[in-house]
Amino acid sequence: MTETINETKHQFNAEVGKILQLMIHSLYTNKDIFLRELISNSSDAIDKLRYLSITNPDLSKDDHNYKITIETNEQDGTITITDNGIGMSKDELINNLGTIAKSGTQAFLEQITGDAKKDTQLIGQFGVGFYSSFMVAESVTVKSRRAGSDEAWEWKSLGDGEFTIKEDNYDKRGTKIILKLRENSKEYLDRHRVSYVVKTYSDHISAPITFIDSEGKEENLNSSSALWTKSKSEISDEEYKNFYKAVSHQFDDPWMVLHNRNEGLVEFTNLLFIPSRKPFDLFHPDRMARVKLYIKKVFITEQVELIPAYLRFLRGVVDSQDLPLNISRETLQHNAVLEKIKRAIIKRVLSELKKKAENNLEEYKAFWENFGAVLKEGLCEGGEFRDDILEVCRFNSTHDNEQTVSLADYISRMKEGQNTIYYLTGDSLESLRKSPQLEGFVSRGIEVLLFNDHVDEFWVNVVQEYKEKEIKSITRSEIDLENNNLSEEAKKDEEDTKERFTKLTNHIKSLLGDSIKEVKLSKKLTESPTCLSVPEGAMDIRMERFLLEQKQLNSGSAKIFEINPKHDIINYLANKESFGPEDDMLIKILFDQACIVEGEPVNDASEFANFVTNVLKKAYL
């Protein structure tokens, strides 16, 4: 086979081009990550071959001693990373290194801030670690031969928007990456610098990492032992932190470490981490968990439903002793052992979160701000862990403007005879605290939970009780804050009030027509003149608006228009002998105001503006 046959030139796709420019011109704050990422890729290639060789031993029959080597050549100014893993074919070199089809790449580009330090931290998270090579290299050459193939290929690029592919005489299985270092990156020719990077970020890699200097002298750089197989007493905090950074591709320290060896009916070890910062792809539509599954220290896959979507912030590894090594990824999805492991992990994570919430509320607050909205997604799924999730949930409330509260806290403060947990949903905490819907509850000292995450609209439709207490929105028109405990005299007063306002309520209904479902005297307003509500069993106002925005509903439903019989404006209208144009204008203004407060569109914005203008003229001119 000749060294150069049919060299072809290719253009990087647009996304790669953007990333390369960032690497070359911007991201120079932590250049060590290029070596971490390349070693990680080599380790993945070895893991993949080790897994495939279980069912196809011929793939690795020529070399069973998996390893990664790092060579430096001071004369040439190069550093070379070589592995004897799965290798790549011509098409794989073009597709893997020349284009990015991953949906997360666009998210990567959208997260770029121009702040070099922050942008560097994004590299590994979005699977674009290979391109970090161009932070330190003026040219990158990749030679590769796929296991089981006789063909080898060379990929080369200067990071200038294009790359070349040609046939090569590389006679070993796996991949060799040669970096021609820039003048300002020659420190990576030094053995001590390379050793430091490997020890810091890659000591846990299962394959041995060997350094070879210019004279051919070899030195092993890593312990090549799976960290999770060691006992906790043998592992330092620094080792945990470095392992977390390696498996998560993040630069923060873990908020929590969960390292457990589970024995009994199902035997497995987990080393899991909760980040102290939100991963940038936390709310990506794929909602992928990033926990690696090993079987007897052999990496199997990261694409398996081992972790539920509502715990997708977890990072780390799970190593099973009970799953067969030759199990296929398809069979894994329906494996009973895997399901038991999943349940055990969920139980462990929720248990540890509960302990943290009870013992250190300030620390827990940081977790909840980052991942509370994600965890609440688990409430939508129902199932056996619903109450466990509710126990670790924390909510804003009218009781305390500073601290979040648990449902247990809420229940402990319930009024005598109160059997309902009340809540209000909205777009922001600030707008919720100003809502007129709260007035009657606050005036009576009845606590209301304030929900402002999008997921809250969904789980409250699934979870309607907790500890035998009903969970109910205060936008329901049937809510009776007096709990039917009115005296006979008070009941008569209520009937008299209703009769006194009958003429007004009938006129409002006639005037507003199909814009409203009905008019009712409000039992919850104390300061505001009006508000909107919905009947029992109807869809909540905010949920309906969300479905309308998503085109899942064709039109909204008419709401109940509540008027406050104790408000001066409402009493003024109720005392009118007859209603003229100005009274109708005032009623329409009150209705439009109620719509605006709830985030509902007004029927006619121009008419509303004209009404307000006329009122201002009368008041000031």
Coordinates of C-alpha atoms in Angstrom, one line a residue:
M1 CA 0.0 0.0 0.0
T2 CA 1.5 3.3 -1.0
E3 CA 1.6 6.2 1.4
T4 CA -0.4 8.7 -0.6
I5 CA -3.3 7.7 -2.8
N6 CA -6.2 9.8 -4.0
E7 CA -5.9 12.7 -1.6
T8 CA -9.3 14.6 -1.4
K9 CA -10.1 18.0 0.1
H10 CA -13.2 18.7 2.1
Q11 CA -14.9 21.7 3.7
F12 CA -15.8 21.7 7.4
N13 CA -19.5 22.2 7.9
A14 CA -20.6 25.7 9.2
E15 CA -20.9 24.6 12.8
V16 CA -17.4 23.1 12.9
G17 CA -16.0 26.3 11.3
K18 CA -17.5 28.4 14.0
I19 CA -16.1 26.2 16.7
L20 CA -12.7 26.1 15.2
Q21 CA -12.5 29.9 15.1
L22 CA -13.4 30.0 18.8
M23 CA -10.7 27.5 19.6
I24 CA -8.0 29.2 17.6
H25 CA -8.8 32.8 18.5
S26 CA -10.6 32.9 21.8
L27 CA -10.3 29.9 24.1
Y28 CA -6.9 30.2 25.8
T29 CA -7.7 30.2 29.5
N30 CA -7.3 26.5 30.2
K31 CA -5.4 24.8 27.4
D32 CA -4.9 21.6 29.5
I33 CA -8.3 20.5 28.4
F34 CA -7.2 19.5 24.9
L35 CA -5.1 16.7 26.4
R36 CA -7.9 15.6 28.7
E37 CA -10.4 15.5 25.8
L38 CA -8.1 13.6 23.5
I39 CA -7.3 11.0 26.2
S40 CA -11.0 10.7 26.9
N41 CA -11.7 10.1 23.3
S42 CA -9.0 7.4 23.2
S43 CA -10.5 5.8 26.3
D44 CA -13.9 5.7 24.7
A45 CA -12.5 4.1 21.5
I46 CA -10.9 1.4 23.7
D47 CA -14.1 0.9 25.7
K48 CA -16.0 0.5 22.5
L49 CA -13.7 -2.1 21.1
R50 CA -13.5 -4.0 24.4
Y51 CA -17.3 -4.2 24.3
L52 CA -17.6 -5.2 20.7
S53 CA -14.9 -7.9 21.2
I54 CA -17.1 -9.7 23.6
T55 CA -19.3 -10.9 20.8
N56 CA -16.7 -10.6 18.0
P57 CA -13.2 -11.6 19.4
D58 CA -11.6 -11.3 16.0
L59 CA -11.7 -7.5 16.2
S60 CA -9.0 -7.4 18.9
K61 CA -7.2 -10.7 18.3
D62 CA -4.0 -8.9 17.0
D63 CA -3.6 -6.9 20.2
H64 CA -5.4 -7.6 23.6
N65 CA -3.2 -5.1 25.6
Y66 CA -5.2 -1.9 25.4
K67 CA -3.2 1.2 26.0
I68 CA -2.8 4.9 25.3
T69 CA 0.5 6.4 24.6
I70 CA 1.7 10.0 24.6
E71 CA 4.9 10.9 22.7
T72 CA 6.6 14.2 22.4
N73 CA 9.3 15.3 19.9
E74 CA 11.0 18.5 20.8
Q75 CA 12.8 18.7 17.5
D76 CA 9.6 18.5 15.5
G77 CA 7.5 20.4 18.1
T78 CA 4.8 17.6 18.2
I79 CA 2.8 15.8 20.8
T80 CA 1.2 12.5 19.7
I81 CA -1.6 10.6 21.4
T82 CA -2.1 7.0 20.2
D83 CA -4.6 4.4 21.2
N84 CA -5.3 0.8 20.0
G85 CA -9.1 1.1 20.2
I86 CA -11.8 0.7 17.6
G87 CA -10.3 3.1 15.1
M88 CA -12.1 4.9 12.3
S89 CA -12.9 4.2 8.7
K90 CA -12.6 6.9 5.9
D91 CA -16.3 7.7 6.2
E92 CA -16.1 7.9 10.0
L93 CA -13.1 10.3 9.8
I94 CA -15.1 12.6 7.5
N95 CA -18.3 12.4 9.5
N96 CA -16.9 12.4 13.0
L97 CA -14.2 15.1 12.5
G98 CA -15.5 17.1 9.6
T99 CA -19.2 17.6 10.5
I100 CA -21.2 17.9 13.6
A101 CA -24.7 16.4 13.4
K102 CA -25.3 16.4 17.1
S103 CA -28.3 18.4 18.1
G104 CA -26.4 19.7 21.1
T105 CA -24.0 21.6 18.9
Q106 CA -26.4 24.4 18.2
A107 CA -27.0 24.7 21.9
F108 CA -23.2 25.0 22.3
L109 CA -23.0 27.8 19.8
E110 CA -26.0 29.6 21.4
Q111 CA -24.2 29.4 24.8
I112 CA -21.0 31.1 23.6
T113 CA -20.6 34.4 25.5
G114 CA -17.3 35.8 24.3
D115 CA -16.0 35.2 27.9
A116 CA -13.0 32.9 27.2
K117 CA -13.1 31.2 30.6
K118 CA -16.9 30.5 30.5
D119 CA -16.7 29.4 26.8
T120 CA -13.9 26.9 27.6
Q121 CA -16.0 25.2 30.1
L122 CA -18.6 24.4 27.4
I123 CA -16.2 22.4 25.2
G124 CA -16.5 18.9 26.7
Q125 CA -20.1 19.2 27.6
F126 CA -21.2 19.4 24.0
G127 CA -19.1 16.7 22.5
V128 CA -16.8 19.0 20.6
G129 CA -13.7 18.2 22.6
F130 CA -11.6 17.0 19.6
Y131 CA -11.5 20.6 18.3
S132 CA -9.9 21.8 21.4
S133 CA -6.7 20.5 19.8
F134 CA -6.6 23.7 17.8
M135 CA -6.2 25.7 20.9
V136 CA -2.6 24.5 21.0
A137 CA -1.9 23.1 17.5
E138 CA -1.3 24.9 14.2
S139 CA -2.0 21.6 12.5
V140 CA -3.7 18.3 13.5
T141 CA -3.0 15.0 11.7
V142 CA -5.1 11.9 12.5
K143 CA -4.1 8.5 11.3
S144 CA -6.6 5.7 11.8
R145 CA -7.3 2.1 11.0
R146 CA -10.6 0.6 12.1
A147 CA -10.5 -2.8 13.8
G148 CA -11.1 -5.6 11.3
S149 CA -10.1 -3.5 8.3
D150 CA -7.0 -3.5 6.2
E151 CA -7.4 0.1 5.1
A152 CA -5.9 3.0 6.9
W153 CA -6.5 6.7 6.4
E154 CA -5.0 10.1 7.2
W155 CA -7.1 13.1 8.1
K156 CA -5.3 16.5 8.3
S157 CA -6.3 20.1 8.9
L158 CA -4.7 23.5 9.7
G159 CA -8.0 24.6 11.2
D160 CA -8.6 26.9 8.3
G161 CA -12.0 25.7 7.2
E162 CA -11.0 22.6 5.3
F163 CA -9.3 19.2 5.8
T164 CA -7.8 16.5 3.6
I165 CA -8.3 12.8 3.5
K166 CA -5.9 10.3 1.9
E167 CA -5.1 6.6 2.2
D168 CA -2.2 5.9 4.5
N169 CA 0.1 3.0 5.4
Y170 CA -0.6 3.2 9.1
D171 CA -0.3 -0.5 10.0
K172 CA -1.7 -0.6 13.6
R173 CA -5.3 -0.8 14.8
G174 CA -6.7 2.3 16.4
T175 CA -6.0 6.0 16.1
K176 CA -2.9 8.3 16.2
I177 CA -3.3 12.0 16.6
I178 CA -0.3 14.2 15.9
L179 CA -0.4 17.9 17.0
K180 CA 2.1 20.4 15.6
L181 CA 2.2 22.7 18.6
R182 CA 2.1 26.5 18.3
E183 CA 5.0 28.4 19.7
N184 CA 3.0 29.6 22.8
S185 CA 2.1 25.9 23.6
K186 CA 5.5 24.3 23.6
E187 CA 5.2 23.6 27.4
Y188 CA 3.2 20.4 26.4
L189 CA 6.5 18.9 25.2
D190 CA 7.6 18.7 28.8
R191 CA 7.1 15.4 30.5
H192 CA 6.3 17.0 33.9
R193 CA 3.5 19.2 32.4
V194 CA 2.0 16.2 30.5
S195 CA 2.2 14.1 33.7
Y196 CA 0.5 16.7 35.7
V197 CA -2.4 17.0 33.3
V198 CA -2.9 13.2 33.1
K199 CA -2.7 12.8 36.9
T200 CA -5.2 15.7 37.4
Y201 CA -7.8 14.7 34.8
S202 CA -7.2 11.2 33.6
D203 CA -5.8 9.1 36.4
H204 CA -9.0 7.0 36.5
I205 CA -8.8 6.0 32.8
S206 CA -8.9 2.1 32.8
A207 CA -6.3 1.7 30.1
P208 CA -2.7 2.5 31.0
I209 CA -1.4 5.8 29.8
T210 CA 2.3 5.7 28.9
F211 CA 4.5 8.7 28.2
I212 CA 7.4 8.2 25.7
D213 CA 10.0 10.9 25.5
S214 CA 12.2 11.8 22.5
E215 CA 14.8 9.1 23.6
G216 CA 12.2 6.4 23.7
K217 CA 12.0 6.1 27.4
E218 CA 8.6 5.0 28.7
E219 CA 6.9 6.0 31.9
N220 CA 3.4 5.1 33.1
L221 CA 1.4 8.1 34.1
N222 CA -1.9 6.9 35.5
S223 CA -3.1 4.4 38.1
S224 CA -5.5 2.9 35.5
S225 CA -7.8 1.7 38.3
A226 CA -11.5 2.4 38.3
L227 CA -12.0 4.9 41.1
W228 CA -15.4 3.6 41.9
T229 CA -14.1 0.2 42.8
K230 CA -12.0 1.6 45.7
S231 CA -13.5 2.1 49.2
K232 CA -14.4 5.6 50.3
S233 CA -11.6 5.7 52.8
E234 CA -9.1 5.3 50.0
I235 CA -10.3 8.2 48.0
S236 CA -9.5 11.8 48.7
D237 CA -11.8 14.8 48.1
E238 CA -9.5 16.0 45.4
E239 CA -9.7 12.6 43.6
Y240 CA -13.5 12.8 43.7
K241 CA -13.4 16.3 42.3
N242 CA -11.0 15.4 39.5
F243 CA -13.0 12.3 38.6
Y244 CA -16.2 14.4 38.5
K245 CA -14.6 17.0 36.2
A246 CA -13.4 14.2 33.9
V247 CA -16.7 12.4 33.6
S248 CA -18.9 15.5 33.5
H249 CA -16.7 17.8 31.4
Q250 CA -17.4 20.6 33.8
F251 CA -15.1 22.8 35.8
D252 CA -17.2 23.3 39.0
D253 CA -16.8 21.1 42.1
P254 CA -19.6 18.6 42.8
W255 CA -22.4 19.7 45.1
M256 CA -22.9 16.2 46.3
V257 CA -21.0 12.9 45.9
L258 CA -22.9 9.6 46.1
H259 CA -20.5 6.6 46.3
N260 CA -22.2 3.4 47.2
R261 CA -21.7 -0.4 46.9
N262 CA -25.0 -2.1 46.8
E263 CA -25.1 -5.8 47.7
G264 CA -28.0 -8.3 48.0
L265 CA -30.4 -9.3 45.3
V266 CA -28.8 -6.9 42.8
E267 CA -25.1 -6.0 43.2
F268 CA -23.7 -2.8 41.7
T269 CA -21.6 0.2 42.5
N270 CA -22.5 3.8 41.8
L271 CA -20.3 6.8 41.9
L272 CA -22.6 9.7 41.1
F273 CA -22.3 13.4 41.4
I274 CA -24.7 16.3 41.6
P275 CA -23.1 19.4 40.0
S276 CA -23.0 22.7 41.8
R277 CA -23.8 24.5 38.6
K278 CA -26.4 23.9 35.9
P279 CA -25.1 22.0 32.9
F280 CA -25.8 24.1 29.8
D281 CA -27.9 21.4 28.1
L282 CA -30.1 20.7 31.1
F283 CA -33.3 21.7 29.3
H284 CA -32.3 20.5 25.9
P285 CA -35.3 18.7 24.2
D286 CA -33.4 15.4 24.3
R287 CA -33.4 15.5 28.1
M288 CA -30.5 13.0 28.1
A289 CA -29.0 11.7 31.3
R290 CA -25.2 11.4 31.4
V291 CA -24.4 8.5 33.6
K292 CA -22.1 5.7 32.1
L293 CA -23.1 2.1 32.6
Y294 CA -20.3 -0.4 33.2
I295 CA -20.5 -4.2 33.6
K296 CA -17.6 -5.6 35.6
K297 CA -15.6 -2.5 34.8
V298 CA -16.2 -2.8 31.1
F299 CA -17.9 0.4 29.6
I300 CA -21.2 -0.6 27.9
T301 CA -23.1 2.6 27.1
E302 CA -24.3 6.0 28.2
Q303 CA -27.4 5.8 26.0
V304 CA -29.6 3.7 28.3
E305 CA -32.6 4.6 30.5
L306 CA -30.7 3.9 33.7
I307 CA -31.4 7.4 35.1
P308 CA -34.9 8.9 34.8
A309 CA -35.2 12.2 32.9
Y310 CA -36.0 14.1 36.1
L311 CA -32.6 13.1 37.6
R312 CA -30.7 14.0 34.4
F313 CA -28.5 16.4 36.3
L314 CA -26.6 13.4 37.7
R315 CA -23.1 12.7 36.4
G316 CA -20.9 9.6 37.0
V317 CA -20.9 5.9 36.6
V318 CA -22.8 2.7 37.6
D319 CA -21.0 -0.6 37.5
S320 CA -23.1 -3.8 37.6
Q321 CA -21.9 -7.2 38.6
D322 CA -25.2 -9.0 37.7
L323 CA -25.7 -8.0 34.1
P324 CA -24.1 -10.3 31.4
L325 CA -21.3 -8.7 29.5
N326 CA -22.7 -9.8 26.1
I327 CA -26.0 -8.1 26.6
S328 CA -27.1 -6.0 23.7
R329 CA -28.1 -2.3 24.1
E330 CA -31.5 -3.1 22.9
T331 CA -32.0 -5.9 25.4
L332 CA -30.8 -3.6 28.2
Q333 CA -33.8 -1.3 27.8
H334 CA -36.1 -4.1 29.0
N335 CA -33.9 -5.8 31.5
A336 CA -35.3 -6.5 35.0
V337 CA -31.9 -6.2 36.7
L338 CA -31.4 -2.7 35.2
E339 CA -34.9 -1.7 36.3
K340 CA -34.0 -2.7 39.9
I341 CA -30.7 -0.8 39.7
K342 CA -32.7 2.3 38.5
R343 CA -35.1 2.1 41.4
A344 CA -32.3 1.7 43.9
I345 CA -30.5 4.7 42.5
I346 CA -33.7 6.9 42.6
K347 CA -34.4 5.9 46.1
R348 CA -30.8 6.6 47.2
V349 CA -30.7 10.0 45.5
L350 CA -34.0 11.2 46.9
S351 CA -33.1 9.9 50.4
E352 CA -29.8 11.9 50.4
L353 CA -31.6 15.0 49.1
K354 CA -34.1 14.7 51.9
K355 CA -31.2 14.5 54.5
K356 CA -29.5 17.5 53.0
A357 CA -32.8 19.5 53.0
E358 CA -33.4 18.7 56.6
N359 CA -29.9 19.3 57.9
N360 CA -28.6 22.2 55.8
L361 CA -31.3 24.3 54.2
E362 CA -28.9 26.9 52.9
E363 CA -26.9 24.4 50.9
Y364 CA -30.1 22.7 49.7
K365 CA -31.4 26.1 48.5
A366 CA -28.5 26.2 46.0
F367 CA -29.4 22.7 44.7
W368 CA -33.1 23.6 44.4
E369 CA -32.4 26.8 42.5
N370 CA -30.4 24.8 40.0
F371 CA -32.4 21.6 39.6
G372 CA -35.8 22.0 41.4
A373 CA -37.7 22.6 38.1
V374 CA -36.1 19.4 36.7
L375 CA -36.9 17.3 39.8
K376 CA -40.5 18.3 39.7
E377 CA -40.8 16.7 36.2
G378 CA -40.8 13.4 38.2
L379 CA -44.2 14.4 39.7
C380 CA -45.7 14.4 36.2
E381 CA -44.8 10.7 35.9
G382 CA -46.6 9.7 39.1
G383 CA -45.5 6.2 40.3
E384 CA -44.1 5.0 43.6
F385 CA -41.7 7.9 44.1
R386 CA -44.2 10.7 43.9
D387 CA -44.4 11.3 47.6
D388 CA -40.7 11.0 48.0
I389 CA -40.2 13.7 45.4
L390 CA -42.8 15.9 47.1
E391 CA -40.9 15.6 50.4
V392 CA -37.8 17.1 48.9
C393 CA -39.6 19.8 46.9
R394 CA -39.4 23.4 48.2
F395 CA -41.8 26.2 47.2
N396 CA -42.1 29.9 47.5
S397 CA -45.0 31.0 49.7
T398 CA -46.9 33.9 51.1
H399 CA -45.6 32.9 54.5
D400 CA -42.0 33.9 53.9
N401 CA -40.6 36.2 51.2
E402 CA -37.0 34.9 51.7
Q403 CA -37.1 31.2 52.4
T404 CA -38.8 28.4 50.5
V405 CA -41.1 26.0 52.4
S406 CA -41.8 22.3 52.3
L407 CA -45.3 20.8 52.1
A408 CA -44.7 19.5 55.7
D409 CA -44.0 23.1 56.7
Y410 CA -47.2 24.2 55.0
I411 CA -49.4 21.6 56.7
S412 CA -48.0 22.4 60.1
R413 CA -49.3 26.0 59.7
M414 CA -52.8 25.1 58.4
K415 CA -55.7 26.9 60.0
E416 CA -58.1 24.9 62.1
G417 CA -60.5 23.1 59.8
Q418 CA -58.4 23.7 56.7
N419 CA -58.0 20.6 54.6
T420 CA -56.6 22.1 51.4
I421 CA -53.1 23.1 50.3
Y422 CA -53.6 26.3 48.2
Y423 CA -51.4 27.4 45.4
L424 CA -51.3 30.0 42.7
T425 CA -49.3 29.7 39.4
G426 CA -47.8 32.6 37.4
D427 CA -45.0 33.7 35.2
S428 CA -42.8 35.3 37.8
L429 CA -42.6 35.4 41.6
E430 CA -42.9 39.2 41.6
S431 CA -46.2 39.2 39.7
L432 CA -47.5 36.3 41.8
R433 CA -47.0 38.2 45.1
K434 CA -49.0 41.2 43.6
S435 CA -51.9 39.1 42.4
P436 CA -55.3 40.1 43.7
Q437 CA -56.2 36.4 43.9
L438 CA -54.2 36.3 47.1
E439 CA -56.0 39.1 49.0
G440 CA -58.6 37.1 50.8
F441 CA -56.1 34.4 51.8
V442 CA -53.5 36.8 53.1
S443 CA -56.0 38.9 55.0
R444 CA -57.2 35.6 56.8
G445 CA -53.6 34.4 57.4
I446 CA -54.1 31.4 55.0
E447 CA -50.8 30.4 53.4
V448 CA -50.6 30.1 49.6
L449 CA -47.8 28.4 47.7
L450 CA -46.5 30.3 44.7
F451 CA -45.6 28.3 41.6
N452 CA -43.7 30.0 38.8
D453 CA -41.9 27.2 37.0
H454 CA -43.5 26.0 33.7
V455 CA -43.5 22.4 35.0
D456 CA -45.8 23.4 37.8
E457 CA -48.7 23.7 35.4
F458 CA -48.4 20.1 34.5
W459 CA -47.7 18.3 37.8
V460 CA -50.6 19.9 39.7
N461 CA -52.9 18.2 37.2
V462 CA -51.4 14.8 38.1
V463 CA -50.8 15.3 41.9
Q464 CA -54.0 16.5 43.5
E465 CA -53.5 15.5 47.1
Y466 CA -50.7 15.0 49.6
K467 CA -51.0 13.4 53.1
E468 CA -54.8 13.3 52.6
K469 CA -54.8 17.1 51.9
E470 CA -56.3 18.4 48.6
I471 CA -54.0 20.5 46.5
K472 CA -56.0 23.2 44.8
S473 CA -55.5 26.4 42.8
I474 CA -56.9 29.6 44.4
T475 CA -58.2 30.6 40.9
R476 CA -61.1 28.2 41.4
S477 CA -64.3 30.2 41.9
E478 CA -65.9 27.7 44.3
I479 CA -63.3 28.3 47.1
D480 CA -65.1 29.2 50.3
L481 CA -62.6 30.9 52.7
E482 CA -65.2 30.8 55.5
N483 CA -65.3 26.9 55.2
N484 CA -69.1 27.2 55.4
N485 CA -68.9 28.2 59.1
L486 CA -71.1 31.2 58.7
S487 CA -73.7 32.0 61.4
E488 CA -77.3 32.2 60.4
E489 CA -77.2 35.9 60.6
A490 CA -74.1 36.0 58.4
K491 CA -75.7 33.7 55.8
K492 CA -78.7 36.1 55.7
D493 CA -76.4 39.1 55.2
E494 CA -74.7 37.2 52.3
E495 CA -78.1 36.5 50.7
D496 CA -79.1 40.1 51.0
T497 CA -75.8 41.3 49.5
K498 CA -76.3 38.9 46.6
E499 CA -79.8 40.2 46.0
R500 CA -78.6 43.8 46.2
F501 CA -76.0 43.2 43.4
T502 CA -78.3 41.1 41.2
K503 CA -79.1 44.0 38.9
L504 CA -75.4 44.8 38.4
T505 CA -74.4 41.2 37.8
N506 CA -77.2 40.7 35.3
H507 CA -76.2 43.9 33.4
I508 CA -72.5 42.9 33.4
K509 CA -73.3 39.5 31.9
S510 CA -75.5 41.1 29.3
L511 CA -72.8 43.7 28.4
L512 CA -69.9 41.3 28.2
G513 CA -71.8 38.5 26.7
D514 CA -69.8 35.5 25.6
S515 CA -66.5 37.1 26.8
I516 CA -67.4 35.7 30.3
K517 CA -68.9 32.5 31.6
E518 CA -70.7 34.2 34.5
V519 CA -70.5 37.0 37.0
K520 CA -70.0 36.2 40.7
L521 CA -69.6 38.1 43.9
S522 CA -66.0 37.4 45.1
K523 CA -65.3 35.9 48.5
K524 CA -61.5 36.3 48.2
L525 CA -61.0 39.9 47.0
T526 CA -60.4 42.6 49.7
E527 CA -58.7 45.4 47.9
S528 CA -59.0 44.9 44.1
P529 CA -62.4 45.5 42.4
T530 CA -62.3 42.4 40.1
C531 CA -60.5 39.2 39.1
L532 CA -60.9 36.2 36.8
S533 CA -61.5 32.7 38.0
V534 CA -62.4 29.3 36.6
P535 CA -65.1 26.7 37.7
E536 CA -64.2 23.6 39.6
G537 CA -62.8 21.0 37.2
A538 CA -61.9 23.5 34.5
M539 CA -58.4 24.0 33.1
D540 CA -56.3 26.5 35.0
I541 CA -55.9 29.9 33.4
R542 CA -52.1 29.6 32.9
M543 CA -52.2 26.0 31.7
E544 CA -54.8 27.0 29.1
R545 CA -52.7 29.9 27.9
F546 CA -49.7 27.6 27.5
L547 CA -51.7 25.1 25.4
L548 CA -52.9 28.0 23.2
E549 CA -49.4 29.1 22.7
Q550 CA -48.4 25.6 21.7
K551 CA -51.3 25.4 19.2
Q552 CA -52.8 22.5 21.2
L553 CA -56.0 24.4 21.7
N554 CA -57.9 26.4 19.1
S555 CA -59.4 28.9 21.4
G556 CA -59.6 29.8 25.1
S557 CA -62.6 29.3 27.3
A558 CA -64.7 32.1 28.9
K559 CA -63.8 32.8 32.5
I560 CA -65.8 33.7 35.5
F561 CA -65.7 37.4 36.2
E562 CA -65.6 38.0 40.0
I563 CA -66.5 41.4 41.4
N564 CA -65.7 42.6 44.9
P565 CA -68.9 43.7 46.7
K566 CA -66.9 45.7 49.2
H567 CA -65.0 47.9 46.7
D568 CA -66.1 51.5 46.2
I569 CA -66.3 51.3 42.4
I570 CA -68.4 48.1 42.5
N571 CA -70.7 49.7 45.1
Y572 CA -71.0 52.8 43.0
L573 CA -72.2 50.8 40.0
A574 CA -74.5 48.7 42.2
N575 CA -76.3 51.8 43.4
K576 CA -77.1 53.1 39.9
E577 CA -80.7 53.2 39.0
S578 CA -79.8 52.6 35.4
F579 CA -76.6 52.1 33.4
G580 CA -75.4 54.6 30.8
P581 CA -72.5 54.6 28.3
E582 CA -70.0 55.8 30.9
D583 CA -71.0 53.0 33.2
D584 CA -70.6 50.4 30.5
M585 CA -67.2 52.0 29.7
L586 CA -66.1 51.6 33.3
I587 CA -67.3 47.9 33.5
K588 CA -65.3 47.1 30.3
I589 CA -62.2 48.8 31.8
L590 CA -62.6 46.7 35.0
F591 CA -62.9 43.5 32.9
D592 CA -59.9 44.4 30.7
Q593 CA -57.9 45.1 33.8
A594 CA -58.7 41.7 35.3
C595 CA -57.6 40.1 32.0
I596 CA -54.3 42.0 32.0
V597 CA -53.5 41.0 35.6
E598 CA -54.0 37.3 34.6
G599 CA -52.0 37.7 31.5
E600 CA -55.1 37.2 29.3
P601 CA -55.5 39.2 26.1
V602 CA -58.0 42.0 26.1
N603 CA -60.9 41.8 23.6
D604 CA -60.0 45.1 21.9
A605 CA -56.8 46.8 22.9
S606 CA -57.6 50.0 21.0
E607 CA -61.0 50.3 22.7
F608 CA -59.4 49.8 26.1
A609 CA -56.8 52.5 25.3
N610 CA -59.6 54.9 24.3
F611 CA -61.6 54.1 27.5
V612 CA -58.6 54.8 29.7
T613 CA -57.8 58.1 27.8
N614 CA -61.4 59.3 28.3
V615 CA -61.3 58.5 32.0
L616 CA -58.0 60.4 32.3
K617 CA -59.5 63.4 30.5
K618 CA -62.4 63.6 32.9
A619 CA -60.2 63.2 35.9
Y620 CA -57.5 65.8 35.0
L621 CA -58.9 68.2 32.4

